[in-house]
Coordinates of C-alpha atoms in Angstrom, one line a residue:
Chain A
M1 CA -30.2 -87.2 -85.8
I2 CA -32.8 -85.4 -87.9
V3 CA -34.7 -83.0 -85.6
A4 CA -38.3 -82.1 -86.4
Q5 CA -41.1 -80.2 -84.8
P6 CA -44.9 -80.9 -84.9
K7 CA -47.0 -78.8 -87.2
P8 CA -50.0 -77.1 -85.6
V9 CA -52.7 -79.7 -85.2
K10 CA -55.2 -77.6 -87.1
E11 CA -52.9 -77.5 -90.1
V12 CA -52.7 -81.3 -90.1
A13 CA -56.5 -81.5 -89.6
D14 CA -56.9 -79.3 -92.6
Y15 CA -54.9 -81.7 -94.7
I16 CA -57.2 -84.5 -93.9
K17 CA -60.5 -82.6 -93.8
E18 CA -62.1 -84.8 -96.5
C19 CA -61.0 -88.1 -94.9
A20 CA -63.1 -90.4 -92.8
K21 CA -60.3 -92.7 -91.7
V22 CA -56.6 -92.1 -91.5
L23 CA -53.5 -94.0 -90.5
V24 CA -51.2 -92.0 -88.2
V25 CA -47.7 -93.4 -88.5
G26 CA -45.0 -92.7 -85.9
C27 CA -41.3 -93.3 -86.4
S28 CA -39.0 -94.9 -83.8
G29 CA -36.0 -93.3 -85.3
C30 CA -34.8 -89.7 -85.1
T31 CA -38.2 -88.1 -84.7
S32 CA -38.9 -90.3 -81.7
V33 CA -35.7 -89.2 -80.0
C34 CA -36.5 -85.5 -80.5
L35 CA -40.0 -86.1 -79.0
A36 CA -41.8 -85.1 -82.2
G37 CA -42.9 -88.3 -83.9
G38 CA -42.6 -91.4 -81.7
E39 CA -45.2 -93.7 -80.4
T40 CA -46.5 -91.2 -77.8
E41 CA -46.6 -88.3 -80.2
A42 CA -48.5 -90.4 -82.8
E43 CA -51.1 -91.3 -80.1
I44 CA -51.4 -87.6 -79.0
L45 CA -51.8 -86.4 -82.6
A46 CA -54.4 -89.1 -83.4
T47 CA -56.4 -88.2 -80.3
A48 CA -56.1 -84.5 -81.0
L49 CA -57.3 -85.0 -84.5
R50 CA -60.3 -87.1 -83.3
I51 CA -61.2 -84.5 -80.7
L52 CA -61.2 -81.7 -83.3
R53 CA -63.4 -83.7 -85.7
K54 CA -65.7 -84.7 -82.9
K55 CA -66.1 -81.0 -82.1
Q56 CA -67.0 -80.4 -85.7
G57 CA -69.6 -83.2 -85.5
R58 CA -67.8 -85.2 -88.2
P59 CA -66.0 -88.0 -86.3
L60 CA -62.7 -89.2 -87.6
E61 CA -61.5 -92.8 -87.3
T62 CA -57.8 -93.3 -86.8
L63 CA -55.4 -96.2 -86.9
V64 CA -52.1 -95.6 -85.1
T65 CA -48.9 -97.4 -85.6
T66 CA -45.2 -96.7 -85.2
I67 CA -42.5 -98.3 -87.3
T68 CA -38.8 -98.8 -86.6
R69 CA -37.7 -96.4 -89.3
Q70 CA -39.8 -94.7 -92.0
C71 CA -36.6 -94.1 -94.0
D72 CA -36.2 -97.9 -94.6
P73 CA -38.4 -99.6 -97.2
E74 CA -38.5 -102.9 -95.4
F75 CA -40.3 -101.3 -92.4
V76 CA -42.5 -99.1 -94.6
A77 CA -43.6 -102.2 -96.4
G78 CA -44.7 -103.8 -93.1
I79 CA -47.8 -101.6 -92.7
A80 CA -49.4 -102.3 -96.1
E81 CA -52.5 -103.9 -94.6
K82 CA -53.2 -100.9 -92.4
V83 CA -52.5 -98.5 -95.2
S84 CA -55.1 -100.3 -97.4
Q85 CA -57.8 -99.6 -94.8
V86 CA -57.5 -95.8 -94.8
D87 CA -58.2 -92.7 -96.9
A88 CA -54.9 -91.0 -96.1
V89 CA -51.7 -91.6 -94.1
V90 CA -50.3 -89.0 -91.7
S91 CA -46.6 -89.4 -91.2
L92 CA -44.7 -88.3 -88.1
G93 CA -41.4 -89.2 -89.7
C94 CA -39.0 -86.6 -91.1
G95 CA -39.3 -85.4 -94.7
V96 CA -37.5 -88.6 -95.7
G97 CA -40.1 -90.8 -94.0
V98 CA -43.0 -89.0 -95.6
Q99 CA -41.4 -89.4 -99.0
F100 CA -40.6 -93.1 -98.5
L101 CA -44.2 -93.8 -97.5
A102 CA -45.6 -91.8 -100.4
E103 CA -43.3 -93.7 -102.8
H104 CA -44.1 -97.1 -101.4
Y105 CA -47.9 -96.4 -101.5
P106 CA -48.3 -94.5 -104.7
D107 CA -52.1 -94.6 -104.7
K108 CA -52.3 -93.2 -101.1
W109 CA -52.4 -89.6 -100.0
V110 CA -49.4 -89.3 -97.6
L111 CA -49.2 -86.1 -95.4
P112 CA -46.6 -84.7 -93.1
A113 CA -47.4 -84.0 -89.5
L114 CA -44.0 -82.5 -88.7
N115 CA -41.7 -79.8 -90.0
T116 CA -38.2 -81.3 -90.5
V117 CA -35.8 -78.7 -89.1
F118 CA -32.2 -79.7 -89.0
A119 CA -29.5 -82.3 -88.3
G120 CA -28.5 -81.9 -84.7
G121 CA -28.3 -83.3 -81.2
T122 CA -29.7 -83.1 -77.7
V123 CA -27.7 -80.4 -75.9
Q124 CA -29.9 -80.8 -72.8
A125 CA -33.1 -82.5 -72.0
G126 CA -35.8 -80.8 -74.1
L127 CA -33.3 -78.8 -76.1
W128 CA -31.9 -79.7 -79.5
E129 CA -29.4 -77.7 -81.5
E130 CA -28.3 -77.8 -85.2
R131 CA -24.8 -79.1 -85.5
C132 CA -24.4 -80.3 -89.1
G133 CA -25.0 -78.6 -92.4
L134 CA -24.7 -81.8 -94.4
C135 CA -22.2 -80.0 -96.7
G136 CA -20.7 -83.2 -97.9
D137 CA -17.1 -82.1 -97.2
C138 CA -16.5 -82.2 -93.5
V139 CA -13.9 -79.7 -92.1
L140 CA -14.2 -80.6 -88.4
H141 CA -10.6 -82.0 -88.4
L142 CA -9.5 -78.4 -89.0
T143 CA -11.8 -76.6 -86.6
G144 CA -11.4 -78.5 -83.4
G145 CA -14.7 -80.3 -83.9
I146 CA -16.8 -77.1 -84.2
C147 CA -18.8 -76.8 -87.4
P148 CA -18.4 -73.3 -89.0
I149 CA -21.1 -74.2 -91.6
T150 CA -23.9 -74.5 -89.0
R151 CA -22.6 -72.6 -86.0
C152 CA -21.6 -69.5 -87.9
A153 CA -24.6 -67.6 -89.2
K154 CA -22.7 -66.8 -92.4
S155 CA -21.0 -70.2 -92.7
I156 CA -17.7 -68.4 -93.0
Q157 CA -14.7 -70.7 -93.6
N158 CA -12.0 -68.3 -92.5
G159 CA -13.8 -66.2 -89.8
P160 CA -14.6 -64.6 -87.6
C161 CA -16.3 -61.8 -89.4
G162 CA -16.4 -58.2 -88.2
G163 CA -19.6 -58.7 -86.3
S164 CA -18.1 -61.0 -83.7
Q165 CA -18.3 -59.1 -80.4
N166 CA -17.0 -60.4 -77.0
G167 CA -17.2 -64.0 -78.3
K168 CA -20.8 -63.6 -79.5
C169 CA -22.4 -63.4 -82.9
E170 CA -23.9 -60.1 -84.1
I171 CA -27.2 -61.9 -85.1
N172 CA -27.9 -62.8 -81.5
P173 CA -26.1 -61.9 -78.3
D174 CA -26.9 -65.4 -76.9
T175 CA -25.3 -67.2 -79.9
P176 CA -21.6 -67.9 -79.5
C177 CA -19.4 -66.8 -82.4
A178 CA -18.4 -70.1 -84.0
W179 CA -14.9 -68.8 -85.0
H180 CA -14.3 -67.5 -81.5
L181 CA -15.2 -71.1 -80.2
I182 CA -12.9 -72.6 -82.8
Y183 CA -10.0 -70.2 -81.8
E184 CA -10.5 -71.0 -78.1
K185 CA -10.6 -74.8 -78.8
L186 CA -7.6 -74.8 -81.1
S187 CA -5.7 -72.7 -78.6
A188 CA -6.5 -75.1 -75.8
L189 CA -5.4 -78.0 -77.9
G190 CA -2.2 -76.2 -78.9
R191 CA -3.2 -76.4 -82.6
L192 CA -3.5 -72.7 -83.6
D193 CA -1.2 -73.6 -86.5
L194 CA -4.3 -74.9 -88.2
M195 CA -5.6 -71.4 -88.4
L196 CA -2.5 -70.2 -90.2
E197 CA -2.6 -72.9 -92.9
Y198 CA -3.4 -71.8 -96.4
R199 CA -6.2 -74.0 -97.8
P200 CA -8.0 -74.1 -101.1
A201 CA -11.6 -72.9 -101.2
K202 CA -14.1 -75.3 -99.8
D203 CA -15.6 -77.7 -102.3
W204 CA -19.2 -76.6 -102.3
S205 CA -20.0 -78.9 -105.2
K206 CA -20.6 -81.7 -102.7
E207 CA -23.3 -79.6 -101.1
R208 CA -27.0 -80.3 -101.8
S209 CA -27.6 -77.6 -104.4
G210 CA -26.7 -80.0 -107.2
G211 CA -29.9 -82.1 -106.6
P212 CA -30.3 -85.2 -104.5
R213 CA -27.0 -86.8 -103.6
L214 CA -26.4 -90.5 -103.6
V215 CA -24.2 -92.7 -101.5
Q216 CA -23.5 -96.1 -102.9
R217 CA -21.9 -99.2 -101.4
K218 CA -21.6 -102.0 -104.0
D219 CA -20.7 -104.5 -101.3
A220 CA -23.9 -103.9 -99.5
E221 CA -26.1 -104.6 -102.5
L222 CA -28.2 -107.8 -102.4
Chain B
M1 CA -76.8 -74.3 -67.0
G2 CA -78.2 -74.9 -63.5
D3 CA -78.7 -78.6 -64.0
F4 CA -75.3 -79.1 -65.7
K5 CA -73.6 -82.0 -63.9
P6 CA -70.0 -82.0 -65.2
Q7 CA -67.9 -85.1 -65.6
I8 CA -64.6 -84.4 -63.8
I9 CA -61.7 -86.8 -63.7
A10 CA -59.1 -86.4 -61.0
F11 CA -55.8 -88.2 -61.5
C12 CA -54.6 -88.6 -57.9
C13 CA -51.2 -89.6 -56.8
Y14 CA -51.2 -92.6 -54.4
Y15 CA -48.8 -90.9 -52.0
C16 CA -50.8 -87.6 -51.5
A17 CA -54.1 -86.8 -53.1
Y18 CA -55.4 -90.3 -53.0
A19 CA -54.5 -90.6 -49.4
A20 CA -56.0 -87.2 -48.8
A21 CA -59.2 -88.4 -50.3
D22 CA -59.2 -91.2 -47.7
V23 CA -58.7 -88.6 -45.0
A24 CA -61.5 -86.5 -46.4
G25 CA -63.7 -89.7 -46.2
S26 CA -62.7 -90.5 -42.7
L27 CA -63.5 -86.9 -41.7
R28 CA -66.9 -87.3 -43.4
L29 CA -66.2 -84.2 -45.5
Q30 CA -68.6 -83.5 -48.2
Y31 CA -67.2 -82.6 -51.6
A32 CA -68.4 -82.3 -55.2
P33 CA -69.9 -85.7 -56.3
E34 CA -69.0 -85.0 -59.9
V35 CA -65.3 -85.8 -59.3
R36 CA -64.2 -89.2 -60.3
V37 CA -60.9 -90.2 -58.7
I38 CA -58.4 -92.3 -60.5
E39 CA -55.4 -93.5 -58.5
I40 CA -52.0 -93.2 -60.1
P41 CA -48.6 -94.3 -58.6
C42 CA -47.2 -90.8 -59.0
S43 CA -48.5 -87.6 -60.7
G44 CA -45.5 -87.9 -63.0
R45 CA -47.0 -91.1 -64.3
V46 CA -49.9 -89.3 -65.9
D47 CA -49.7 -89.6 -69.7
P48 CA -50.8 -86.8 -72.1
V49 CA -52.6 -89.4 -74.2
V50 CA -54.7 -90.5 -71.2
I51 CA -55.6 -86.9 -70.4
L52 CA -56.6 -86.1 -74.0
K53 CA -58.6 -89.3 -74.2
A54 CA -60.5 -88.2 -71.1
F55 CA -61.5 -85.1 -73.0
E56 CA -62.3 -87.1 -76.1
E57 CA -64.6 -89.4 -74.1
G58 CA -66.5 -86.4 -72.8
A59 CA -64.8 -85.2 -69.6
D60 CA -65.7 -81.6 -68.9
G61 CA -62.7 -81.1 -66.7
V62 CA -59.6 -83.0 -65.7
Y63 CA -57.1 -82.3 -62.9
V64 CA -53.9 -83.9 -61.7
A65 CA -53.2 -83.9 -58.0
G66 CA -49.7 -84.5 -56.9
C67 CA -47.5 -84.0 -53.8
L68 CA -46.4 -80.6 -52.6
E69 CA -43.5 -79.5 -54.7
G70 CA -40.3 -80.8 -53.1
D71 CA -42.1 -83.7 -51.5
C72 CA -42.5 -86.1 -54.4
H73 CA -41.9 -89.7 -53.4
F74 CA -40.1 -90.1 -56.7
L75 CA -38.3 -86.7 -56.3
K76 CA -39.4 -84.9 -59.4
G77 CA -42.6 -86.6 -60.6
N78 CA -44.9 -83.7 -59.6
I79 CA -42.6 -81.2 -61.3
R80 CA -42.8 -83.3 -64.5
A81 CA -46.6 -83.5 -64.1
R82 CA -46.9 -79.8 -63.8
K83 CA -44.8 -79.3 -67.0
R84 CA -46.8 -82.0 -68.8
V85 CA -50.1 -80.3 -67.7
E86 CA -48.9 -77.0 -69.1
Y87 CA -47.9 -78.8 -72.4
I88 CA -51.4 -80.4 -72.7
Q89 CA -53.0 -77.1 -71.9
K90 CA -51.3 -75.7 -75.0
I91 CA -52.7 -78.6 -77.1
L92 CA -56.2 -78.0 -75.7
S93 CA -55.9 -74.3 -76.7
E94 CA -55.0 -75.5 -80.2
L95 CA -58.0 -77.7 -80.2
G96 CA -60.3 -74.8 -79.1
I97 CA -60.9 -76.3 -75.7
E98 CA -60.4 -73.9 -72.7
P99 CA -57.1 -74.8 -71.1
E100 CA -58.7 -74.0 -67.7
R101 CA -60.5 -77.3 -68.1
L102 CA -57.2 -78.9 -67.1
A103 CA -55.4 -78.1 -63.8
M104 CA -52.6 -79.3 -61.6
Y105 CA -52.9 -79.2 -57.8
N106 CA -50.5 -80.0 -55.1
L107 CA -51.3 -81.2 -51.6
S108 CA -50.1 -83.6 -49.0
G109 CA -51.6 -86.9 -47.9
A110 CA -52.8 -85.3 -44.6
Q111 CA -54.8 -82.5 -46.3
G112 CA -58.2 -84.1 -46.5
D113 CA -59.8 -80.7 -46.1
R114 CA -57.7 -79.4 -49.0
F115 CA -58.7 -82.4 -51.1
A116 CA -62.4 -81.5 -50.6
E117 CA -61.7 -77.8 -51.2
I118 CA -59.9 -78.6 -54.5
A119 CA -62.8 -80.8 -55.7
D120 CA -65.3 -78.1 -54.9
E121 CA -63.2 -75.3 -56.4
F122 CA -62.5 -77.1 -59.6
T123 CA -66.1 -78.3 -60.0
A124 CA -67.3 -74.7 -59.6
R125 CA -64.8 -73.6 -62.2
I126 CA -66.1 -76.2 -64.7
K127 CA -69.7 -75.5 -64.0
K128 CA -69.0 -71.9 -64.8
L129 CA -67.3 -72.9 -68.1
G130 CA -70.2 -75.1 -69.0
P131 CA -70.1 -78.4 -70.9
S132 CA -67.0 -79.3 -72.8
P133 CA -67.0 -78.1 -76.4
V134 CA -66.1 -81.7 -77.4
K135 CA -69.4 -83.0 -75.9
V136 CA -71.4 -80.1 -77.4
G137 CA -70.0 -80.9 -80.9
D138 CA -69.3 -77.2 -81.1
S139 CA -68.1 -76.2 -84.6
L140 CA -64.8 -74.3 -84.9

C-alpha cells in the first residue's frame, strides 16, 4: 500500500487560512489502512481545524466525507455536490488522490493534508516499513523476496558494500543489511547459486525518472 | 479567576470509574460539581474525535477514567485508552491547547474515595490553568 503521514495541523490550517468553508475528504484505501487518512482521521483533522479557527475568532465550517478510493475517477465524481458548496477541498488521500481530485474539480483549490512517504506494509501494529521502490523491473525472484532497491540504503544490485558490519547497515546499526538478509535467505533456501550468476545491468529505464509511466490494458477499456 | 467554573467532562468506564462514582454517591462523598460524567462501556472505547469535539464545544478539561492497568474487563482497553490520550495530547499541543487539560486516570470500581479525589484534583488543575483557549478565542 501507499503509506502516508499527516502534515502538521497548523500547516494545513495555513493552506486554508482564507477559506470560510472546506470539504475534508478521507480515503478508504491505503491511507485509511496506514491510519493517516481514513474516516476517523478526516474527522479528527476537520475538528482540529475548526478548533484552531475558533481559537482565532474566525470560525471555519467543514464538511467531511470519505470515499472508497481517491485514485479512482468514479468515486471522485461522487462528491461533486459537496465540492460545489466549499471554498477548498482538503484531501487525506495520497499524492495520487490529491491530484485526481484537483483534476476532476479544476476550478477548486485542492490541498494535501498528508505527506505521501512510500510503498510499504504493516510490519507490526502501528509500524509501517518501505518495501518497494517501484523500479518497474522487479528482481525479487533473484533475491529471495528481499528488495535490494528499498532495503539497501545504496540500492546496490550486487552487494553487500564495504559498510556492512555484523549483518547491519553502516547508515544505522538498527537497519539490517539487505544483502546480508538476501545471503541468509538464499542460503536457507539452498539457492546461493543465484548469487554467482552473471547478470546484465539492471534496466533503470523502467524507473520513474523518465516521467510518469503508464500501464495499459486494452481489454479493460470501455 | 476566582469565579471561574470550569466545564469538565469525565469519560468513565462502566466497569470501574462509573461504578466508583456510584460508590462515591452511596458514601455521600462530596466532589467537584463541575465534573460531568459520561458513561462508556470501556475506556478503550473513547474516540479521539469525541474528545476533540468536547474541547471544540467548550470543555475546559477532559479526562478518561479506566480500570487499573491489568484489570481491564476487555483485557487491553485501558492500555489503548492511555495511548490514545497521549496521542490526543500531542494534537492538543499542536493546536495550542495545554495537553494537561486532558488526562487519563485508573481506578477500580470499589474506589469511591479515589473517584472523588480525582474529580477534585483534576478540577483544581483546570482552575489553575484557567478557561480553555478555545473558549477564550485566544489568537495564536
